[in-house]
Amino acid sequence: MDIPFNKPYVGDAEREAVAKAVQQDVLHGDGPITERVQERLQDWLDVEWALLTTSCTHALEMAMMTLDVGPGDEVIMPSFNFVSSANAVVLQGATPVFAEIRPDTLNVDPAAVEEKITDDTVAIVPIHYGGVACDMEALLALGEQYDVTIVEDAAQGVDAYWKDQPLGTIGDIGCYSFHDTKNVTSGEGGAFLTDDDAIAKRAEIIREKGTNRSAFYRGEVDKYSWVDEGSSYIPSDLLVALLEAQLDRRDEIKEKRKQVWTTYRKALRPLADEGLIELQTIPDDADPNYHLFYLRTNTPEERDELLTALKEEGIQATFHYVPLHSSPYGRETLGCTAELPVTQHCSETLIRLPLYPQLQGEARKIAEAVLSTLQRKFSKASFNIEQK
Ligand SMILES: *Cc1c(COP(=O)(O)O)cnc(C)c1O
């Protein structure tokens, strides 16, 4: 077998959309395609403002800038995390504060977040790991009680829901990623979502190099100029054309991913029932998008051996997230000393399997290969099965 970890799912529809876009006279951003796709996102997600951005990382940077996060401010997020939200905070001179996750979903634990809240806390940035919703009820309650803003890092959450609400539209601001490792892609890309007009107006200006060009285009001002700080977070209409073709296929994408995910899950269920591995928990309120499939072993040694064994079978499985508090930047530059044992253990025992629509036909074969590899490994004496 030779199964790479990820492959973008693009075909004729995407190629045709880009070819057509190239023939337009507009290659820059905020052209007719961007305008159309932003409106489509607003309709689909039932959100007031959807601003397309060059990445989710940039949408998170915009979020911190719109909130005027700065020196002395603290922003709470999980340590089991990608680097983007922490960078967005650090770039504004503020301090990321890392909270513990729950072992069942690997999402941030609201009780742990509450313990970290101080007078300096201005925002909480939960991530919906693998497109499985966080406990938003508890997080929204914290936001209300302590008057802090909730910025959802919904990079992995496109077309996933919490109590029927699209992830990214539940907090005050939501950020999407369309990177080619995500379910719906334009290669690189993202979106900034909000229902708050004041936040949106500020975000528009930050996204447009600190100018009020967007208001000018709408005819709200008769010339545009430099009105605030900002940068350029605008994707080319060419990339947005690719994104539009992907959005057209989102049902198909999700259905095929679901089939692969379900096949893995059924095959590996017996090992989970024996306590040899742990599978992802999907809470009742969460309707996921099957962004990723992971399992967790009981010990880090088992994880490392299984990763190697799967590689020998030609299956590229991977780990996830060196926790930010224990990363070189976290330890040496930020001086993090927090003890986050759940985060540490989960990150050392996690394996993600390849998951993309093209695997639909092969999922069963891969699942069987994974199962027999795991069974073979678990029957070896080097594993501490008797510990469990
Ligand atoms: C992918 C990802 C990002 C970054 O997305 P980009 O669009 O590549 O900037 C941020 N946060 C999380 C949780 C991600 O998974």
mmCIF file of C-alpha atoms and ligand atoms in Angstrom:
data_model
loop_
_atom_site.group_PDB
_atom_site.id
_atom_site.type_symbol
_atom_site.label_atom_id
_atom_site.label_comp_id
_atom_site.label_asym_id
_atom_site.label_seq_id
_atom_site.Cartn_x
_atom_site.Cartn_y
_atom_site.Cartn_z
ATOM 1 C CA MET A 1 0.000 0.000 0.000
ATOM 2 C CA ASP A 2 1.039 3.575 -0.509
ATOM 3 C CA ILE A 3 -1.434 5.838 1.197
ATOM 4 C CA PRO A 4 -0.286 9.461 1.683
ATOM 5 C CA PHE A 5 -1.616 11.319 4.682
ATOM 6 C CA ASN A 6 -3.415 14.001 2.700
ATOM 7 C CA LYS A 7 -4.454 14.742 -0.875
ATOM 8 C CA PRO A 8 -6.491 17.778 -1.939
ATOM 9 C CA TYR A 9 -9.759 16.768 -3.574
ATOM 10 C CA VAL A 10 -10.003 18.870 -6.711
ATOM 11 C CA GLY A 11 -11.194 17.915 -10.180
ATOM 12 C CA ASP A 12 -12.655 19.244 -13.412
ATOM 13 C CA ALA A 13 -15.110 21.588 -11.719
ATOM 14 C CA GLU A 14 -12.284 23.380 -9.885
ATOM 15 C CA ARG A 15 -10.063 23.488 -12.995
ATOM 16 C CA GLU A 16 -12.882 24.946 -15.078
ATOM 17 C CA ALA A 17 -13.758 27.527 -12.446
ATOM 18 C CA VAL A 18 -10.159 28.766 -12.271
ATOM 19 C CA ALA A 19 -9.765 28.763 -16.077
ATOM 20 C CA LYS A 20 -12.914 30.860 -16.380
ATOM 21 C CA ALA A 21 -11.760 33.244 -13.664
ATOM 22 C CA VAL A 22 -8.404 33.774 -15.419
ATOM 23 C CA GLN A 23 -10.297 35.042 -18.463
ATOM 24 C CA GLN A 24 -11.934 37.803 -16.484
ATOM 25 C CA ASP A 25 -10.266 41.174 -16.349
ATOM 26 C CA VAL A 26 -10.104 41.011 -12.564
ATOM 27 C CA LEU A 27 -7.337 39.015 -10.926
ATOM 28 C CA HIS A 28 -7.020 41.021 -7.718
ATOM 29 C CA GLY A 29 -9.253 40.475 -4.709
ATOM 30 C CA ASP A 30 -12.706 41.823 -3.863
ATOM 31 C CA GLY A 31 -13.804 41.390 -7.478
ATOM 32 C CA PRO A 32 -17.140 39.963 -8.616
ATOM 33 C CA ILE A 33 -16.336 36.402 -7.552
ATOM 34 C CA THR A 34 -15.345 37.410 -4.025
ATOM 35 C CA GLU A 35 -18.465 39.506 -3.691
ATOM 36 C CA ARG A 36 -20.635 36.581 -4.809
ATOM 37 C CA VAL A 37 -18.935 33.991 -2.596
ATOM 38 C CA GLN A 38 -19.065 36.222 0.488
ATOM 39 C CA GLU A 39 -22.798 36.614 -0.053
ATOM 40 C CA ARG A 40 -23.182 32.876 -0.513
ATOM 41 C CA LEU A 41 -21.332 32.238 2.734
ATOM 42 C CA GLN A 42 -23.490 34.789 4.548
ATOM 43 C CA ASP A 43 -26.665 33.088 3.278
ATOM 44 C CA TRP A 44 -25.519 29.556 3.935
ATOM 45 C CA LEU A 45 -24.126 30.267 7.401
ATOM 46 C CA ASP A 46 -26.816 32.774 8.330
ATOM 47 C CA VAL A 47 -24.159 35.239 9.456
ATOM 48 C CA GLU A 48 -24.183 39.022 8.889
ATOM 49 C CA TRP A 49 -20.601 39.338 7.708
ATOM 50 C CA ALA A 50 -18.312 36.864 5.950
ATOM 51 C CA LEU A 51 -15.035 38.428 4.815
ATOM 52 C CA LEU A 52 -12.768 36.173 2.769
ATOM 53 C CA THR A 53 -9.141 36.281 3.851
ATOM 54 C CA THR A 54 -5.791 34.946 2.716
ATOM 55 C CA SER A 55 -5.775 32.375 5.539
ATOM 56 C CA CYS A 56 -7.292 31.429 8.866
ATOM 57 C CA THR A 57 -4.076 32.641 10.472
ATOM 58 C CA HIS A 58 -4.768 36.078 9.004
ATOM 59 C CA ALA A 59 -8.425 35.986 10.075
ATOM 60 C CA LEU A 60 -7.216 35.319 13.637
ATOM 61 C CA GLU A 61 -4.761 38.236 13.369
ATOM 62 C CA MET A 62 -7.613 40.456 12.189
ATOM 63 C CA ALA A 63 -9.678 39.265 15.158
ATOM 64 C CA MET A 64 -7.000 40.311 17.644
ATOM 65 C CA MET A 65 -6.576 43.679 15.906
ATOM 66 C CA THR A 66 -10.309 44.422 15.826
ATOM 67 C CA LEU A 67 -10.484 43.705 19.565
ATOM 68 C CA ASP A 68 -7.521 46.050 20.228
ATOM 69 C CA VAL A 69 -5.699 43.291 22.039
ATOM 70 C CA GLY A 70 -2.356 44.671 23.213
ATOM 71 C CA PRO A 71 0.408 44.609 25.826
ATOM 72 C CA GLY A 72 -0.844 43.512 29.243
ATOM 73 C CA ASP A 73 -3.842 41.680 27.775
ATOM 74 C CA GLU A 74 -4.305 37.940 28.092
ATOM 75 C CA VAL A 75 -6.057 35.589 25.685
ATOM 76 C CA ILE A 76 -6.942 32.070 26.812
ATOM 77 C CA MET A 77 -6.675 29.139 24.410
ATOM 78 C CA PRO A 78 -5.860 25.440 24.566
ATOM 79 C CA SER A 79 -2.197 24.446 24.428
ATOM 80 C CA PHE A 80 -3.222 21.468 22.283
ATOM 81 C CA ASN A 81 -3.470 23.758 19.286
ATOM 82 C CA PHE A 82 -2.029 24.915 16.020
ATOM 83 C CA VAL A 83 0.277 27.948 16.303
ATOM 84 C CA SER A 84 -1.960 30.503 14.583
ATOM 85 C CA SER A 85 -4.080 31.871 17.431
ATOM 86 C CA ALA A 86 -1.080 32.075 19.770
ATOM 87 C CA ASN A 87 0.903 33.948 17.104
ATOM 88 C CA ALA A 88 -1.982 36.325 16.511
ATOM 89 C CA VAL A 89 -1.900 37.244 20.207
ATOM 90 C CA VAL A 90 1.896 37.498 20.415
ATOM 91 C CA LEU A 91 2.051 39.720 17.317
ATOM 92 C CA GLN A 92 -0.103 42.283 19.145
ATOM 93 C CA GLY A 93 2.227 42.227 22.146
ATOM 94 C CA ALA A 94 -0.315 40.379 24.307
ATOM 95 C CA THR A 95 0.064 37.106 26.206
ATOM 96 C CA PRO A 96 -1.469 33.747 25.269
ATOM 97 C CA VAL A 97 -2.551 31.744 28.315
ATOM 98 C CA PHE A 98 -2.808 28.008 27.815
ATOM 99 C CA ALA A 99 -5.643 25.977 29.292
ATOM 100 C CA GLU A 100 -6.173 22.243 29.640
ATOM 101 C CA ILE A 101 -8.281 20.135 27.267
ATOM 102 C CA ARG A 102 -10.801 17.366 27.853
ATOM 103 C CA PRO A 103 -9.510 13.875 27.047
ATOM 104 C CA ASP A 104 -12.691 12.789 25.215
ATOM 105 C CA THR A 105 -12.876 15.482 22.483
ATOM 106 C CA LEU A 106 -9.450 17.133 22.935
ATOM 107 C CA ASN A 107 -11.341 20.424 23.010
ATOM 108 C CA VAL A 108 -10.622 23.059 25.627
ATOM 109 C CA ASP A 109 -12.111 22.340 29.059
ATOM 110 C CA PRO A 110 -14.380 25.259 30.090
ATOM 111 C CA ALA A 111 -13.659 24.645 33.797
ATOM 112 C CA ALA A 112 -9.920 24.945 33.078
ATOM 113 C CA VAL A 113 -10.566 28.130 31.095
ATOM 114 C CA GLU A 114 -12.457 29.654 33.999
ATOM 115 C CA GLU A 115 -9.519 29.010 36.334
ATOM 116 C CA LYS A 116 -7.270 31.035 34.014
ATOM 117 C CA ILE A 117 -9.530 34.091 33.779
ATOM 118 C CA THR A 118 -8.035 37.237 35.355
ATOM 119 C CA ASP A 119 -8.749 40.983 35.151
ATOM 120 C CA ASP A 120 -6.438 41.062 32.118
ATOM 121 C CA THR A 121 -8.358 38.440 30.106
ATOM 122 C CA VAL A 122 -9.918 39.955 26.994
ATOM 123 C CA ALA A 123 -10.730 36.922 24.867
ATOM 124 C CA ILE A 124 -11.035 33.143 24.745
ATOM 125 C CA VAL A 125 -10.082 31.339 21.538
ATOM 126 C CA PRO A 126 -11.433 27.778 21.568
ATOM 127 C CA ILE A 127 -10.697 25.473 18.635
ATOM 128 C CA HIS A 128 -13.157 22.873 17.419
ATOM 129 C CA TYR A 129 -10.691 20.013 17.123
ATOM 130 C CA GLY A 130 -11.333 17.840 14.095
ATOM 131 C CA GLY A 131 -14.555 19.735 13.369
ATOM 132 C CA VAL A 132 -16.169 18.461 16.595
ATOM 133 C CA ALA A 133 -17.829 21.323 18.449
ATOM 134 C CA CYS A 134 -16.515 22.570 21.796
ATOM 135 C CA ASP A 135 -18.881 22.887 24.737
ATOM 136 C CA MET A 136 -20.063 26.254 23.441
ATOM 137 C CA GLU A 137 -22.788 26.593 26.039
ATOM 138 C CA ALA A 138 -20.231 26.694 28.850
ATOM 139 C CA LEU A 139 -17.847 28.934 26.882
ATOM 140 C CA LEU A 140 -20.580 31.420 25.953
ATOM 141 C CA ALA A 141 -21.606 31.546 29.604
ATOM 142 C CA LEU A 142 -18.015 32.391 30.598
ATOM 143 C CA GLY A 143 -17.926 35.084 27.922
ATOM 144 C CA GLU A 144 -21.046 36.638 29.352
ATOM 145 C CA GLN A 145 -20.137 36.293 33.017
ATOM 146 C CA TYR A 146 -16.625 37.726 32.706
ATOM 147 C CA ASP A 147 -17.275 40.060 29.754
ATOM 148 C CA VAL A 148 -14.684 38.455 27.482
ATOM 149 C CA THR A 149 -14.952 37.956 23.739
ATOM 150 C CA ILE A 150 -15.224 34.479 22.229
ATOM 151 C CA VAL A 151 -13.244 34.035 19.002
ATOM 152 C CA GLU A 152 -13.833 30.588 17.509
ATOM 153 C CA ASP A 153 -10.874 29.071 15.717
ATOM 154 C CA ALA A 154 -13.125 27.090 13.379
ATOM 155 C CA ALA A 155 -10.272 26.376 10.941
ATOM 156 C CA GLN A 156 -11.282 22.709 10.957
ATOM 157 C CA GLY A 157 -14.986 23.355 11.404
ATOM 158 C CA VAL A 158 -16.341 24.278 7.962
ATOM 159 C CA ASP A 159 -19.675 22.468 7.433
ATOM 160 C CA ALA A 160 -19.788 21.213 11.033
ATOM 161 C CA TYR A 161 -22.434 22.283 13.550
ATOM 162 C CA TRP A 162 -23.261 22.743 17.225
ATOM 163 C CA LYS A 163 -26.986 22.480 17.982
ATOM 164 C CA ASP A 164 -27.621 23.119 14.267
ATOM 165 C CA GLN A 165 -25.543 26.309 14.247
ATOM 166 C CA PRO A 166 -22.523 26.347 11.923
ATOM 167 C CA LEU A 167 -19.237 26.354 13.836
ATOM 168 C CA GLY A 168 -17.643 29.783 13.528
ATOM 169 C CA THR A 169 -20.985 31.609 13.861
ATOM 170 C CA ILE A 170 -21.638 30.954 17.560
ATOM 171 C CA GLY A 171 -19.086 33.177 19.305
ATOM 172 C CA ASP A 172 -18.453 36.879 18.643
ATOM 173 C CA ILE A 173 -16.014 36.161 15.788
ATOM 174 C CA GLY A 174 -15.310 32.964 13.851
ATOM 175 C CA CYS A 175 -12.333 32.083 11.657
ATOM 176 C CA TYR A 176 -12.280 29.481 8.861
ATOM 177 C CA SER A 177 -9.418 27.907 6.949
ATOM 178 C CA PHE A 178 -9.464 26.828 3.316
ATOM 179 C CA HIS A 179 -5.911 25.462 3.393
ATOM 180 C CA ASP A 180 -5.491 22.347 1.275
ATOM 181 C CA THR A 181 -5.405 20.103 4.338
ATOM 182 C CA LYS A 182 -8.927 21.223 5.265
ATOM 183 C CA ASN A 183 -12.261 19.820 4.021
ATOM 184 C CA VAL A 184 -13.092 22.685 1.640
ATOM 185 C CA THR A 185 -10.064 24.311 0.071
ATOM 186 C CA SER A 186 -8.754 27.049 -2.173
ATOM 187 C CA GLY A 187 -5.136 25.999 -1.597
ATOM 188 C CA GLU A 188 -4.640 28.813 0.879
ATOM 189 C CA GLY A 189 -7.511 30.889 2.202
ATOM 190 C CA GLY A 190 -9.792 31.683 5.079
ATOM 191 C CA ALA A 191 -12.782 33.650 6.274
ATOM 192 C CA PHE A 192 -13.603 36.080 9.078
ATOM 193 C CA LEU A 193 -17.193 35.748 10.327
ATOM 194 C CA THR A 194 -19.185 37.982 12.650
ATOM 195 C CA ASP A 195 -22.685 39.264 13.322
ATOM 196 C CA ASP A 196 -21.345 42.398 15.011
ATOM 197 C CA ASP A 197 -21.424 45.433 12.704
ATOM 198 C CA ALA A 198 -18.827 47.408 14.650
ATOM 199 C CA ILE A 199 -16.376 44.494 14.609
ATOM 200 C CA ALA A 200 -17.062 43.899 10.909
ATOM 201 C CA LYS A 201 -16.504 47.532 9.911
ATOM 202 C CA ARG A 202 -13.185 47.591 11.739
ATOM 203 C CA ALA A 203 -12.211 44.218 10.219
ATOM 204 C CA GLU A 204 -12.992 45.460 6.720
ATOM 205 C CA ILE A 205 -10.604 48.372 7.203
ATOM 206 C CA ILE A 206 -7.841 46.218 8.704
ATOM 207 C CA ARG A 207 -8.227 43.766 5.818
ATOM 208 C CA GLU A 208 -7.944 46.619 3.266
ATOM 209 C CA LYS A 209 -4.570 48.034 4.389
ATOM 210 C CA GLY A 210 -6.150 50.330 6.962
ATOM 211 C CA THR A 211 -8.294 52.102 4.366
ATOM 212 C CA ASN A 212 -12.028 52.554 4.021
ATOM 213 C CA ARG A 213 -11.974 51.266 0.447
ATOM 214 C CA SER A 214 -14.800 48.769 1.119
ATOM 215 C CA ALA A 215 -17.114 51.569 2.253
ATOM 216 C CA PHE A 216 -16.042 53.549 -0.829
ATOM 217 C CA TYR A 217 -16.995 50.626 -3.117
ATOM 218 C CA ARG A 218 -20.415 50.559 -1.492
ATOM 219 C CA GLY A 219 -20.772 54.291 -2.165
ATOM 220 C CA GLU A 220 -20.799 55.170 1.531
ATOM 221 C CA VAL A 221 -17.872 57.643 1.225
ATOM 222 C CA ASP A 222 -16.833 59.656 -1.829
ATOM 223 C CA LYS A 223 -13.116 58.883 -1.575
ATOM 224 C CA TYR A 224 -11.097 56.392 0.388
ATOM 225 C CA SER A 225 -7.995 56.988 2.474
ATOM 226 C CA TRP A 226 -5.904 55.758 5.380
ATOM 227 C CA VAL A 227 -8.168 55.641 8.426
ATOM 228 C CA ASP A 228 -6.708 52.992 10.761
ATOM 229 C CA GLU A 229 -3.914 50.444 11.065
ATOM 230 C CA GLY A 230 -4.186 47.455 8.820
ATOM 231 C CA SER A 231 -2.590 45.086 6.378
ATOM 232 C CA SER A 232 -3.581 43.183 3.234
ATOM 233 C CA TYR A 233 -5.611 40.081 3.968
ATOM 234 C CA ILE A 234 -7.477 39.899 0.643
ATOM 235 C CA PRO A 235 -7.368 36.734 -1.489
ATOM 236 C CA SER A 236 -7.217 36.961 -5.284
ATOM 237 C CA ASP A 237 -10.495 36.339 -7.115
ATOM 238 C CA LEU A 238 -8.731 33.374 -8.790
ATOM 239 C CA LEU A 239 -8.455 31.543 -5.482
ATOM 240 C CA VAL A 240 -12.008 32.429 -4.588
ATOM 241 C CA ALA A 241 -13.160 30.870 -7.884
ATOM 242 C CA LEU A 242 -11.530 27.623 -6.763
ATOM 243 C CA LEU A 243 -13.200 27.973 -3.384
ATOM 244 C CA GLU A 244 -16.608 28.468 -4.973
ATOM 245 C CA ALA A 245 -16.287 25.228 -6.932
ATOM 246 C CA GLN A 246 -15.387 23.425 -3.704
ATOM 247 C CA LEU A 247 -18.309 24.935 -1.815
ATOM 248 C CA ASP A 248 -20.601 23.599 -4.558
ATOM 249 C CA ARG A 249 -19.343 20.107 -3.712
ATOM 250 C CA ARG A 250 -19.379 20.329 0.052
ATOM 251 C CA ASP A 251 -22.153 17.735 0.493
ATOM 252 C CA GLU A 252 -20.286 15.246 -1.645
ATOM 253 C CA ILE A 253 -17.019 15.988 0.176
ATOM 254 C CA LYS A 254 -18.588 15.473 3.590
ATOM 255 C CA GLU A 255 -20.435 12.303 2.588
ATOM 256 C CA LYS A 256 -17.302 10.636 1.205
ATOM 257 C CA ARG A 257 -15.255 11.639 4.232
ATOM 258 C CA LYS A 258 -17.984 10.282 6.479
ATOM 259 C CA GLN A 259 -17.861 6.915 4.747
ATOM 260 C CA VAL A 260 -14.095 6.625 5.269
ATOM 261 C CA TRP A 261 -14.414 7.778 8.888
ATOM 262 C CA THR A 262 -17.230 5.310 9.595
ATOM 263 C CA THR A 263 -15.360 2.425 8.008
ATOM 264 C CA TYR A 264 -12.294 3.105 10.178
ATOM 265 C CA ARG A 265 -14.435 3.442 13.249
ATOM 266 C CA LYS A 266 -16.308 0.176 12.736
ATOM 267 C CA ALA A 267 -13.101 -1.717 12.035
ATOM 268 C CA LEU A 268 -11.307 -0.366 15.115
ATOM 269 C CA ARG A 269 -14.247 -0.492 17.516
ATOM 270 C CA PRO A 270 -13.327 -3.984 18.846
ATOM 271 C CA LEU A 271 -9.869 -2.729 19.907
ATOM 272 C CA ALA A 272 -11.493 0.198 21.680
ATOM 273 C CA ASP A 273 -13.938 -2.172 23.397
ATOM 274 C CA GLU A 274 -10.956 -4.146 24.712
ATOM 275 C CA GLY A 275 -9.420 -0.942 26.083
ATOM 276 C CA LEU A 276 -6.377 -1.160 23.806
ATOM 277 C CA ILE A 277 -7.094 2.154 22.109
ATOM 278 C CA GLU A 278 -9.433 5.085 22.560
ATOM 279 C CA LEU A 279 -11.577 6.574 19.792
ATOM 280 C CA GLN A 280 -12.872 10.110 19.369
ATOM 281 C CA THR A 281 -16.036 11.006 21.309
ATOM 282 C CA ILE A 282 -18.735 12.935 19.448
ATOM 283 C CA PRO A 283 -20.940 14.808 21.965
ATOM 284 C CA ASP A 284 -24.717 14.779 21.337
ATOM 285 C CA ASP A 285 -24.780 18.478 20.466
ATOM 286 C CA ALA A 286 -21.993 18.153 17.885
ATOM 287 C CA ASP A 287 -22.621 17.373 14.223
ATOM 288 C CA PRO A 288 -19.117 16.913 12.828
ATOM 289 C CA ASN A 289 -17.660 17.310 9.333
ATOM 290 C CA TYR A 290 -15.368 14.280 9.549
ATOM 291 C CA HIS A 291 -12.308 16.467 9.254
ATOM 292 C CA LEU A 292 -10.048 13.914 10.866
ATOM 293 C CA PHE A 293 -9.934 10.428 12.302
ATOM 294 C CA TYR A 294 -7.735 9.762 15.282
ATOM 295 C CA LEU A 295 -7.150 7.073 17.805
ATOM 296 C CA ARG A 296 -5.202 7.238 21.036
ATOM 297 C CA THR A 297 -3.022 4.509 22.457
ATOM 298 C CA ASN A 298 -2.552 3.941 26.174
ATOM 299 C CA THR A 299 1.127 4.893 26.227
ATOM 300 C CA PRO A 300 3.468 7.093 24.160
ATOM 301 C CA GLU A 301 5.678 4.053 23.429
ATOM 302 C CA GLU A 302 2.713 2.231 21.874
ATOM 303 C CA ARG A 303 1.915 5.280 19.759
ATOM 304 C CA ASP A 304 5.453 5.537 18.402
ATOM 305 C CA GLU A 305 5.611 1.826 17.611
ATOM 306 C CA LEU A 306 2.261 1.901 15.854
ATOM 307 C CA LEU A 307 3.211 4.925 13.771
ATOM 308 C CA THR A 308 6.336 3.078 12.621
ATOM 309 C CA ALA A 309 4.422 -0.133 11.940
ATOM 310 C CA LEU A 310 1.790 1.690 9.880
ATOM 311 C CA LYS A 311 4.538 3.411 7.905
ATOM 312 C CA GLU A 312 6.038 0.009 7.143
ATOM 313 C CA GLU A 313 2.627 -0.976 5.739
ATOM 314 C CA GLY A 314 2.719 2.110 3.495
ATOM 315 C CA ILE A 315 0.106 4.005 5.502
ATOM 316 C CA GLN A 316 1.196 7.541 6.387
ATOM 317 C CA ALA A 317 -0.327 8.187 9.790
ATOM 318 C CA THR A 318 0.806 11.174 11.862
ATOM 319 C CA PHE A 319 0.816 12.610 15.377
ATOM 320 C CA HIS A 320 -0.776 15.935 16.266
ATOM 321 C CA TYR A 321 0.422 19.102 17.979
ATOM 322 C CA VAL A 322 3.460 19.523 20.080
ATOM 323 C CA PRO A 323 1.594 21.421 22.843
ATOM 324 C CA LEU A 324 2.291 25.134 22.585
ATOM 325 C CA HIS A 325 3.210 25.542 26.269
ATOM 326 C CA SER A 326 5.957 22.942 25.865
ATOM 327 C CA SER A 327 7.184 24.133 22.451
ATOM 328 C CA PRO A 328 10.570 25.919 22.229
ATOM 329 C CA TYR A 329 8.853 29.324 21.822
ATOM 330 C CA GLY A 330 6.407 28.601 24.634
ATOM 331 C CA ARG A 331 9.064 27.473 27.104
ATOM 332 C CA GLU A 332 12.026 29.639 26.208
ATOM 333 C CA THR A 333 10.469 32.886 24.980
ATOM 334 C CA LEU A 334 7.121 33.007 26.761
ATOM 335 C CA GLY A 335 8.498 31.222 29.811
ATOM 336 C CA CYS A 336 5.499 28.891 30.167
ATOM 337 C CA THR A 337 5.675 26.737 33.258
ATOM 338 C CA ALA A 338 2.091 25.441 33.275
ATOM 339 C CA GLU A 339 1.563 21.752 33.943
ATOM 340 C CA LEU A 340 -1.038 20.390 31.534
ATOM 341 C CA PRO A 341 -0.946 16.617 32.012
ATOM 342 C CA VAL A 342 -4.028 15.793 29.906
ATOM 343 C CA THR A 343 -2.691 17.840 26.992
ATOM 344 C CA GLN A 344 0.733 16.247 27.319
ATOM 345 C CA HIS A 345 -0.605 12.706 27.487
ATOM 346 C CA CYS A 346 -3.089 13.127 24.620
ATOM 347 C CA SER A 347 -0.527 14.682 22.321
ATOM 348 C CA GLU A 348 1.904 11.841 23.044
ATOM 349 C CA THR A 349 -0.611 9.076 22.381
ATOM 350 C CA LEU A 350 -2.492 10.369 19.335
ATOM 351 C CA ILE A 351 -2.398 8.952 15.809
ATOM 352 C CA ARG A 352 -4.284 10.460 12.886
ATOM 353 C CA LEU A 353 -5.081 8.206 9.938
ATOM 354 C CA PRO A 354 -5.260 9.384 6.298
ATOM 355 C CA LEU A 355 -8.736 10.779 5.612
ATOM 356 C CA TYR A 356 -9.905 12.330 2.345
ATOM 357 C CA PRO A 357 -12.721 11.680 -0.140
ATOM 358 C CA GLN A 358 -10.528 9.782 -2.619
ATOM 359 C CA LEU A 359 -10.047 7.008 -0.039
ATOM 360 C CA GLN A 360 -13.726 6.088 -0.111
ATOM 361 C CA GLY A 361 -13.179 3.034 -2.319
ATOM 362 C CA GLU A 362 -10.140 1.852 -0.370
ATOM 363 C CA ALA A 363 -11.252 2.647 3.154
ATOM 364 C CA ARG A 364 -12.100 -0.924 3.968
ATOM 365 C CA LYS A 365 -8.731 -2.212 2.787
ATOM 366 C CA ILE A 366 -6.914 0.482 4.739
ATOM 367 C CA ALA A 367 -9.019 -0.128 7.829
ATOM 368 C CA GLU A 368 -8.209 -3.844 7.653
ATOM 369 C CA ALA A 369 -4.517 -3.106 7.242
ATOM 370 C CA VAL A 370 -4.623 -0.744 10.203
ATOM 371 C CA LEU A 371 -6.525 -3.280 12.284
ATOM 372 C CA SER A 372 -4.173 -6.172 11.532
ATOM 373 C CA THR A 373 -1.129 -3.956 12.126
ATOM 374 C CA LEU A 374 -2.501 -2.889 15.480
ATOM 375 C CA GLN A 375 -3.477 -6.428 16.434
ATOM 376 C CA ARG A 376 -0.030 -7.716 15.547
ATOM 377 C CA LYS A 377 1.633 -4.973 17.557
ATOM 378 C CA PHE A 378 -0.646 -5.382 20.520
ATOM 379 C CA SER A 379 0.084 -9.096 20.687
ATOM 380 C CA LYS A 380 3.812 -8.350 21.083
ATOM 381 C CA ALA A 381 5.223 -8.493 24.596
ATOM 382 C CA SER A 382 6.675 -4.981 24.356
ATOM 383 C CA PHE A 383 3.215 -3.560 24.927
ATOM 384 C CA ASN A 384 2.006 -2.880 28.415
ATOM 385 C CA ILE A 385 -1.419 -4.365 27.928
ATOM 386 C CA GLU A 386 -1.480 -5.820 31.426
ATOM 387 C CA GLN A 387 -1.226 -2.267 32.831
ATOM 388 C CA LYS A 388 -4.731 -1.493 31.691
HETATM 389 C C1 LIG B 1 -5.252 24.822 9.761
HETATM 390 C C2 LIG B 1 -5.438 25.525 11.034
HETATM 391 C C3 LIG B 1 -5.117 26.887 11.169
HETATM 392 C C4 LIG B 1 -4.418 27.674 10.110
HETATM 393 O O1 LIG B 1 -5.119 27.790 8.925
HETATM 394 P P1 LIG B 1 -4.440 28.559 7.697
HETATM 395 O O2 LIG B 1 -5.587 28.834 6.780
HETATM 396 O O3 LIG B 1 -3.443 27.613 7.115
HETATM 397 O O4 LIG B 1 -3.802 29.792 8.207
HETATM 398 C C5 LIG B 1 -5.400 27.520 12.377
HETATM 399 N N1 LIG B 1 -5.953 26.856 13.391
HETATM 400 C C6 LIG B 1 -6.259 25.543 13.318
HETATM 401 C C7 LIG B 1 -6.907 24.871 14.478
HETATM 402 C C8 LIG B 1 -5.997 24.831 12.133
HETATM 403 O O5 LIG B 1 -6.301 23.535 12.070
#
